[in-house]
Tab-separated table of C-alpha atoms in Angstrom:
chain	number	residue	atom	x	y	z
A	1	UNK	CA	13.243	-3.005	-9.408
A	2	UNK	CA	9.918	-1.891	-11.042
A	3	UNK	CA	6.116	-1.585	-9.619
A	4	UNK	CA	3.527	-3.860	-11.131
A	5	UNK	CA	2.043	-4.668	-8.619
A	6	UNK	CA	-1.670	-3.740	-8.086
A	7	UNK	CA	-2.606	-2.233	-10.013
A	8	UNK	CA	-0.159	-2.475	-13.375
A	9	UNK	CA	-3.739	-0.189	-14.715
A	10	UNK	CA	-2.409	1.943	-11.522
A	11	UNK	CA	1.207	2.418	-13.052
A	12	UNK	CA	0.131	2.600	-17.053
A	13	UNK	CA	-3.076	5.031	-15.600
A	14	UNK	CA	-0.433	7.187	-13.720
A	15	UNK	CA	1.606	7.674	-16.541
A	16	UNK	CA	-1.086	8.554	-18.571
A	17	UNK	CA	-1.791	11.228	-16.508
A	18	UNK	CA	0.656	12.560	-16.105
A	19	UNK	CA	2.574	11.504	-12.950
A	20	UNK	CA	5.238	8.842	-13.474
A	21	UNK	CA	4.953	5.988	-10.380
A	22	UNK	CA	8.185	5.746	-7.974
A	23	UNK	CA	10.359	3.075	-9.593
A	24	UNK	CA	13.754	2.192	-8.154
A	25	UNK	CA	16.315	4.551	-7.620
A	26	UNK	CA	18.709	4.343	-11.421
A	27	UNK	CA	21.804	6.315	-10.260
A	28	UNK	CA	23.324	6.145	-13.618
A	29	UNK	CA	20.510	8.308	-14.919
A	30	UNK	CA	21.492	10.505	-11.938
A	31	UNK	CA	25.117	11.057	-12.867
A	32	UNK	CA	23.420	12.367	-16.591
A	33	UNK	CA	20.802	14.599	-14.906
A	34	UNK	CA	23.605	16.022	-12.426
A	35	UNK	CA	26.175	17.078	-15.198
A	36	UNK	CA	22.972	18.342	-17.166
A	37	UNK	CA	21.855	20.601	-14.717
A	38	UNK	CA	24.061	20.484	-11.239
A	39	UNK	CA	27.210	20.524	-12.185
A	40	UNK	CA	27.579	23.924	-13.432
A	41	UNK	CA	26.455	25.148	-9.607
A	42	UNK	CA	27.886	22.815	-8.228
A	43	UNK	CA	30.834	21.069	-9.642
A	44	UNK	CA	31.984	17.284	-10.610
A	45	UNK	CA	32.358	16.146	-7.269
A	46	UNK	CA	28.586	16.748	-5.110
A	47	UNK	CA	30.415	18.894	-2.315
A	48	UNK	CA	28.402	22.498	-0.897
A	49	UNK	CA	24.759	21.144	-0.360
A	50	UNK	CA	24.361	18.322	-2.641
A	51	UNK	CA	26.271	16.076	-0.395
A	52	UNK	CA	23.756	16.342	2.371
A	53	UNK	CA	21.003	15.315	-0.475
A	54	UNK	CA	22.349	11.847	-0.568
A	55	UNK	CA	19.323	9.674	-1.173
A	56	UNK	CA	16.903	12.129	0.437
A	57	UNK	CA	15.082	13.872	-2.577
A	58	UNK	CA	13.011	15.069	-1.122
A	59	UNK	CA	15.986	17.844	0.034
A	60	UNK	CA	16.402	18.653	-3.517
A	61	UNK	CA	12.677	18.941	-3.489
A	62	UNK	CA	12.650	21.636	-1.274
A	63	UNK	CA	15.405	23.691	-2.528
A	64	UNK	CA	14.359	23.745	-5.488
A	65	UNK	CA	10.728	25.290	-5.060
A	66	UNK	CA	12.078	28.263	-3.292
A	67	UNK	CA	14.426	26.990	-0.245
A	68	UNK	CA	17.388	28.216	-2.089
A	69	UNK	CA	16.015	30.787	-5.214
A	70	UNK	CA	18.829	29.974	-7.245
A	71	UNK	CA	17.707	25.967	-7.374
A	72	UNK	CA	14.214	27.254	-8.615
A	73	UNK	CA	15.232	26.246	-12.229
A	74	UNK	CA	15.419	22.504	-12.019
A	75	UNK	CA	12.350	22.582	-10.183
A	76	UNK	CA	10.980	21.085	-13.339
A	77	UNK	CA	12.961	17.892	-13.198
A	78	UNK	CA	10.297	14.857	-12.151
A	79	UNK	CA	10.482	12.887	-8.657
A	80	UNK	CA	12.121	10.109	-10.096
A	81	UNK	CA	14.324	12.616	-11.964
A	82	UNK	CA	15.563	13.455	-8.249
A	83	UNK	CA	15.347	10.134	-6.357
A	84	UNK	CA	18.833	9.328	-9.243
A	85	UNK	CA	20.271	12.079	-8.546
A	86	UNK	CA	20.533	11.942	-4.666
A	87	UNK	CA	20.857	7.750	-5.775
A	88	UNK	CA	23.592	9.496	-7.795
A	89	UNK	CA	25.347	11.347	-4.831
A	90	UNK	CA	25.285	8.749	-2.595
A	91	UNK	CA	27.533	6.333	-4.848
A	92	UNK	CA	29.505	8.984	-5.346
A	93	UNK	CA	30.003	9.700	-1.577
A	94	UNK	CA	29.976	5.847	-0.632
A	95	UNK	CA	26.407	5.881	0.801
A	96	UNK	CA	24.240	2.797	0.264
A	97	UNK	CA	20.752	2.803	-0.697
A	98	UNK	CA	18.286	3.192	1.815
A	99	UNK	CA	16.830	0.148	3.122
A	100	UNK	CA	14.875	-0.289	6.287
A	101	UNK	CA	15.650	-2.123	8.511
A	102	UNK	CA	12.527	-4.284	9.073
A	103	UNK	CA	8.842	-5.625	6.649
A	104	UNK	CA	5.352	-3.574	7.856
A	105	UNK	CA	3.089	-6.049	5.879
A	106	UNK	CA	0.341	-6.285	8.794
A	107	UNK	CA	-2.825	-5.304	9.431
A	108	UNK	CA	-2.556	-1.880	11.515
A	109	UNK	CA	-5.333	-0.474	13.689
A	110	UNK	CA	-5.699	2.259	16.699
A	111	UNK	CA	-7.006	-0.493	19.600
A	112	UNK	CA	-9.701	1.949	20.922
A	113	UNK	CA	-10.739	3.073	17.715
A	114	UNK	CA	-11.632	-0.117	16.308
A	115	UNK	CA	-14.202	-0.371	13.072
A	116	UNK	CA	-11.417	1.248	10.534
A	117	UNK	CA	-7.913	0.405	9.875
A	118	UNK	CA	-4.775	-0.190	7.270
A	119	UNK	CA	-3.130	-2.705	5.768
A	120	UNK	CA	0.843	-2.479	4.486
A	121	UNK	CA	2.668	-4.161	2.463
A	122	UNK	CA	5.624	-3.716	2.075
A	123	UNK	CA	8.486	-4.636	-0.849
A	124	UNK	CA	11.978	-3.632	-1.118
A	125	UNK	CA	12.166	0.593	-0.654
A	126	UNK	CA	8.773	1.064	-1.168
A	127	UNK	CA	5.199	0.787	0.687
A	128	UNK	CA	1.247	0.024	0.153
A	129	UNK	CA	-0.768	0.508	2.314
A	130	UNK	CA	-5.076	0.310	1.924
A	131	UNK	CA	-6.965	2.159	4.035
A	132	UNK	CA	-9.995	0.964	4.905
A	133	UNK	CA	-12.966	3.705	6.715
A	134	UNK	CA	-15.992	5.857	5.860
A	135	UNK	CA	-17.043	8.444	4.489
A	136	UNK	CA	-19.694	11.463	6.015
A	137	UNK	CA	-22.572	8.780	4.986
A	138	UNK	CA	-21.537	6.235	7.140
A	139	UNK	CA	-20.623	3.966	4.643
A	140	UNK	CA	-17.579	1.373	3.919
A	141	UNK	CA	-15.142	3.831	2.277
A	142	UNK	CA	-11.682	2.953	0.468
A	143	UNK	CA	-8.646	4.900	-0.483
A	144	UNK	CA	-4.976	3.324	-1.709
A	145	UNK	CA	-1.224	4.754	-1.498
A	146	UNK	CA	0.303	2.623	-4.039
A	147	UNK	CA	3.828	4.194	-3.753
A	148	UNK	CA	4.650	4.971	-0.590
A	149	UNK	CA	8.789	5.840	-1.027
A	150	UNK	CA	10.758	5.466	1.520
A	151	UNK	CA	12.543	8.985	2.150
A	152	UNK	CA	14.429	8.707	5.269
A	153	UNK	CA	14.689	6.834	8.049
A	154	UNK	CA	11.066	4.708	8.418
A	155	UNK	CA	9.099	7.452	6.997
A	156	UNK	CA	6.794	6.371	3.862
A	157	UNK	CA	5.303	8.115	1.695
A	158	UNK	CA	3.016	8.561	-1.163
A	159	UNK	CA	-0.313	10.509	-2.951
A	160	UNK	CA	-3.390	8.312	-2.014
A	161	UNK	CA	-6.137	7.641	-4.500
A	162	UNK	CA	-9.923	6.843	-4.722
A	163	UNK	CA	-10.770	4.528	-7.567
A	164	UNK	CA	-13.733	3.347	-9.229
A	165	UNK	CA	-14.545	-0.307	-11.021
A	166	UNK	CA	-16.684	-3.048	-12.152
A	167	UNK	CA	-19.186	-4.037	-10.356
A	168	UNK	CA	-17.028	-7.661	-7.510
A	169	UNK	CA	-19.038	-9.479	-9.729
A	170	UNK	CA	-18.757	-8.562	-12.968
A	171	UNK	CA	-17.147	-11.233	-15.600
A	172	UNK	CA	-14.881	-10.050	-17.336
A	173	UNK	CA	-13.446	-7.539	-14.540
A	174	UNK	CA	-12.029	-4.851	-16.752
A	175	UNK	CA	-9.011	-3.430	-15.241
A	176	UNK	CA	-9.440	-0.358	-14.341
A	177	UNK	CA	-7.779	3.103	-16.468
A	178	UNK	CA	-6.768	6.429	-16.002
A	179	UNK	CA	-10.517	7.182	-15.905
A	180	UNK	CA	-11.511	5.882	-12.654
A	181	UNK	CA	-8.254	7.345	-10.461
A	182	UNK	CA	-8.435	10.505	-8.922
A	183	UNK	CA	-6.014	12.305	-6.599
A	184	UNK	CA	-7.145	12.444	-3.199
A	185	UNK	CA	-4.236	13.922	-0.448
A	186	UNK	CA	-1.194	12.508	0.645
A	187	UNK	CA	-0.203	9.488	3.081
A	188	UNK	CA	2.631	9.964	5.200
A	189	UNK	CA	3.216	7.375	7.735
A	190	UNK	CA	6.420	6.674	10.226
A	191	UNK	CA	7.354	4.045	12.456
A	192	UNK	CA	9.050	3.537	15.252
A	193	UNK	CA	10.631	1.164	17.213
A	194	UNK	CA	8.145	0.321	20.435
A	195	UNK	CA	6.121	-1.426	17.610
A	196	UNK	CA	3.640	1.351	16.482
A	197	UNK	CA	3.536	3.812	14.171
A	198	UNK	CA	2.629	7.749	13.378
A	199	UNK	CA	-0.405	7.599	10.499
A	200	UNK	CA	-1.193	11.181	9.096
A	201	UNK	CA	-2.964	11.163	5.690
A	202	UNK	CA	-5.056	14.049	3.518
A	203	UNK	CA	-8.550	12.893	2.196
A	204	UNK	CA	-9.753	15.839	-0.758
A	205	UNK	CA	-8.380	18.535	2.118
A	206	UNK	CA	-9.358	16.704	5.122
A	207	UNK	CA	-6.137	15.616	7.056
A	208	UNK	CA	-5.942	12.881	9.727
A	209	UNK	CA	-3.989	12.240	12.347
A	210	UNK	CA	-3.673	8.278	13.989
A	211	UNK	CA	-1.196	5.955	16.510
A	212	UNK	CA	-1.675	2.537	14.558
A	213	UNK	CA	-0.422	-0.394	16.530
A	214	UNK	CA	-0.246	-4.016	14.720
A	215	UNK	CA	-3.703	-6.041	15.117
A	216	UNK	CA	-3.177	-8.563	16.765
A	217	UNK	CA	-6.399	-11.824	17.254
A	218	UNK	CA	-4.401	-14.975	17.374
A	219	UNK	CA	-1.698	-16.111	19.926
A	220	UNK	CA	1.203	-13.362	18.640
A	221	UNK	CA	0.900	-10.904	15.261
A	222	UNK	CA	2.300	-12.484	12.057
A	223	UNK	CA	6.778	-12.162	11.957
A	224	UNK	CA	7.947	-10.447	8.732
A	225	UNK	CA	11.519	-10.892	7.223
A	226	UNK	CA	12.390	-10.352	3.373
A	227	UNK	CA	12.996	-12.596	0.517
A	228	UNK	CA	14.523	-12.591	-2.862
A	229	UNK	CA	13.148	-15.387	-4.023
A	230	UNK	CA	9.504	-17.986	-4.518
A	231	UNK	CA	7.140	-18.858	-1.567
A	232	UNK	CA	6.120	-21.531	-2.902
A	233	UNK	CA	6.422	-23.445	0.519
A	234	UNK	CA	4.876	-20.705	2.435
A	235	UNK	CA	2.753	-21.850	4.869
A	236	UNK	CA	1.539	-17.700	6.191
A	237	UNK	CA	-0.353	-16.670	3.362
A	238	UNK	CA	-0.690	-13.090	5.083
A	239	UNK	CA	0.392	-10.413	1.942
A	240	UNK	CA	-1.664	-8.618	-0.596
A	241	UNK	CA	-3.580	-10.806	-2.746
A	242	UNK	CA	-5.148	-10.052	-6.544
A	243	UNK	CA	-5.816	-11.565	-10.057
A	244	UNK	CA	-3.030	-10.025	-12.352
A	245	UNK	CA	-6.027	-9.790	-15.028
A	246	UNK	CA	-8.252	-8.259	-13.179
A	247	UNK	CA	-6.323	-4.518	-11.863
A	248	UNK	CA	-8.076	-2.343	-9.743
A	249	UNK	CA	-9.356	-4.986	-6.560
A	250	UNK	CA	-7.399	-6.769	-3.935
A	251	UNK	CA	-8.071	-9.445	-1.210
A	252	UNK	CA	-5.419	-8.111	2.313
A	253	UNK	CA	-5.042	-11.265	4.493
A	254	UNK	CA	-3.811	-11.978	7.840
A	255	UNK	CA	-2.493	-14.849	9.007
A	256	UNK	CA	-2.196	-15.735	12.597
A	257	UNK	CA	-2.454	-19.458	13.789
A	258	UNK	CA	-5.113	-20.999	11.824
A	259	UNK	CA	-7.584	-17.864	11.336
A	260	UNK	CA	-7.166	-15.286	8.240
A	261	UNK	CA	-8.357	-12.120	9.196
A	262	UNK	CA	-9.111	-10.753	5.082
A	263	UNK	CA	-10.299	-7.977	3.761
A	264	UNK	CA	-11.840	-7.298	0.344
A	265	UNK	CA	-11.136	-4.371	-1.845
A	266	UNK	CA	-13.132	-3.993	-4.545
A	267	UNK	CA	-17.150	-2.015	-5.838
A	268	UNK	CA	-20.494	-2.244	-5.878
A	269	UNK	CA	-22.857	-2.149	-8.528
A	270	UNK	CA	-22.310	1.451	-9.139
A	271	UNK	CA	-19.171	1.466	-9.348
A	272	UNK	CA	-18.341	3.089	-5.881
A	273	UNK	CA	-15.929	1.190	-3.442
A	274	UNK	CA	-16.621	-1.244	-1.431
A	275	UNK	CA	-14.860	-3.076	1.478
A	276	UNK	CA	-16.019	-6.247	2.601
A	277	UNK	CA	-14.541	-8.064	5.650
A	278	UNK	CA	-13.949	-11.658	7.114
A	279	UNK	CA	-12.340	-11.029	10.206
A	280	UNK	CA	-12.505	-14.569	11.097
A	281	UNK	CA	-10.946	-17.187	8.231
A	282	UNK	CA	-10.680	-20.163	10.523
A	283	UNK	CA	-9.322	-23.470	8.965
A	284	UNK	CA	-11.167	-26.466	8.000
A	285	UNK	CA	-10.233	-30.790	8.297
A	286	UNK	CA	-9.748	-29.317	4.397
A	287	UNK	CA	-7.009	-27.545	4.719
A	288	UNK	CA	-9.266	-24.065	3.748
A	289	UNK	CA	-10.428	-20.836	5.437
A	290	UNK	CA	-14.362	-20.002	5.758
A	291	UNK	CA	-15.718	-17.249	7.385
A	292	UNK	CA	-18.745	-15.036	7.443
A	293	UNK	CA	-18.091	-12.255	5.014
A	294	UNK	CA	-19.455	-8.519	6.492
A	295	UNK	CA	-19.847	-5.553	5.102
A	296	UNK	CA	-20.104	-2.564	8.295
A	297	UNK	CA	-20.934	0.978	8.656
A	298	UNK	CA	-18.946	3.315	10.779
A	299	UNK	CA	-17.948	7.206	11.843
A	300	UNK	CA	-16.759	9.223	8.985
A	301	UNK	CA	-13.120	8.669	8.531
A	302	UNK	CA	-12.295	12.415	10.234
A	303	UNK	CA	-14.478	11.731	13.562
A	304	UNK	CA	-12.916	12.706	16.949
A	305	UNK	CA	-13.395	10.556	18.850
A	306	UNK	CA	-13.979	7.423	16.123
A	307	UNK	CA	-16.620	5.659	19.037
A	308	UNK	CA	-15.628	1.654	17.797
A	309	UNK	CA	-17.502	-0.124	15.757
A	310	UNK	CA	-20.860	-2.151	17.658
A	311	UNK	CA	-23.489	-4.584	17.211
A	312	UNK	CA	-25.693	-2.149	14.995
A	313	UNK	CA	-22.438	-1.820	12.345
A	314	UNK	CA	-22.425	-5.612	11.420
A	315	UNK	CA	-24.566	-7.307	9.079
A	316	UNK	CA	-23.053	-10.480	7.184
A	317	UNK	CA	-23.562	-10.500	3.527
A	318	UNK	CA	-22.226	-13.560	3.132
A	319	UNK	CA	-19.043	-15.957	3.927
A	320	UNK	CA	-15.487	-16.392	2.112
A	321	UNK	CA	-12.774	-19.431	1.516
A	322	UNK	CA	-10.110	-19.096	0.972
A	323	UNK	CA	-7.854	-22.532	-0.507
A	324	UNK	CA	-4.033	-22.210	-0.973
A	325	UNK	CA	-2.652	-24.842	-4.052
A	326	UNK	CA	0.336	-23.641	-2.395
A	327	UNK	CA	2.713	-20.482	-0.682
A	328	UNK	CA	2.185	-18.608	-3.726
A	329	UNK	CA	-1.347	-19.302	-5.598
A	330	UNK	CA	-4.954	-20.078	-4.108
A	331	UNK	CA	-8.837	-20.013	-4.752
A	332	UNK	CA	-10.552	-17.045	-3.338
A	333	UNK	CA	-15.174	-17.449	-3.539
A	334	UNK	CA	-17.744	-15.715	-2.222
A	335	UNK	CA	-21.149	-14.457	-1.700
A	336	UNK	CA	-21.974	-11.407	-1.633
A	337	UNK	CA	-26.507	-11.228	-0.604
A	338	UNK	CA	-26.999	-14.697	-2.692
A	339	UNK	CA	-24.178	-13.163	-5.626
A	340	UNK	CA	-21.289	-15.306	-5.638
A	341	UNK	CA	-17.801	-15.316	-7.201
A	342	UNK	CA	-14.565	-17.661	-7.273
A	343	UNK	CA	-10.727	-15.899	-9.007
A	344	UNK	CA	-8.081	-17.030	-9.423
A	345	UNK	CA	-5.260	-15.555	-7.044
A	346	UNK	CA	-1.601	-14.509	-6.079
A	347	UNK	CA	0.758	-13.048	-4.189
A	348	UNK	CA	1.185	-9.725	-5.762
A	349	UNK	CA	4.637	-9.140	-6.470
A	350	UNK	CA	5.585	-4.947	-7.181
A	351	UNK	CA	8.986	-4.184	-5.729
A	352	UNK	CA	12.208	-7.406	-3.856
A	353	UNK	CA	12.722	-8.438	-1.512
A	354	UNK	CA	9.098	-9.850	-0.898
A	355	UNK	CA	7.552	-10.323	2.658
A	356	UNK	CA	7.455	-13.981	4.391
A	357	UNK	CA	5.712	-14.411	7.118
A	358	UNK	CA	5.943	-16.965	9.748
């Protein structure tokens, strides 16, 4: 399992910037690291401290960053290396890798604050989050957590990025690189058994905390489970979609009954982040889904209270049509202020197992 999704450019750029993206835990490498840096103090069989770090790299980091002064000498190890050590400790103790008990792929919101939301795409033990909200001037703002790693239980956490890129109608659309990425904070989300979640993030030093739940606009929210195989026969299209040759933009689709709610994450003519929404793409006689495309304005991301949007915040800028050849591939066609764009899209896969919804 490895992250290779929206965007491969984000992954490559993270390496270029010196920060390795999250990947699957490698217990074999963890053993090598443990024997090189930990065994002299802790012994061959993890005990007297390391046993509590099984599948918990955050505990190791906390100790190495000052919690245990003697461990400061290993604070240079990367997050991936600590994950490997934690995986090996768990393996020695006979503890399996952490696995979430549910799949959280969906559109989430706070019903008292309609106008912003967050799409989560959940694959394996990684959560990909795209937050759509507004800046201090009320303009659309989107931020992305491409690698929210499972920490423990049902908590995921990762760096939060703001990106720039080619205009939405650029042809060709040049994949984004290291110069397009800025780490602006972190995001953490903890899901509860009641169906709600606690979302906390920072954006340029400003902290925001929200209680969120799945958004329901049909008879019910889609129920998502996982599958390791192909989804070509799937008839529910809820997922994160992209064009693999144009990493840097994407489309989140939420599917309930015969209606699609789609949020498009792209860039305006200046290269600034821009998001657009098709709130009600209804199934047509030919099997496609068609609806109006909106650009919205709203209160700043940290407004408290966040005033729900009204008619004055909505502007129809065009239409969007989604046509699926099968459960894994389709065509996106939309217009923005008279400019037409057509893209081939596929489901983004960055880990395993992947979600399948119904």
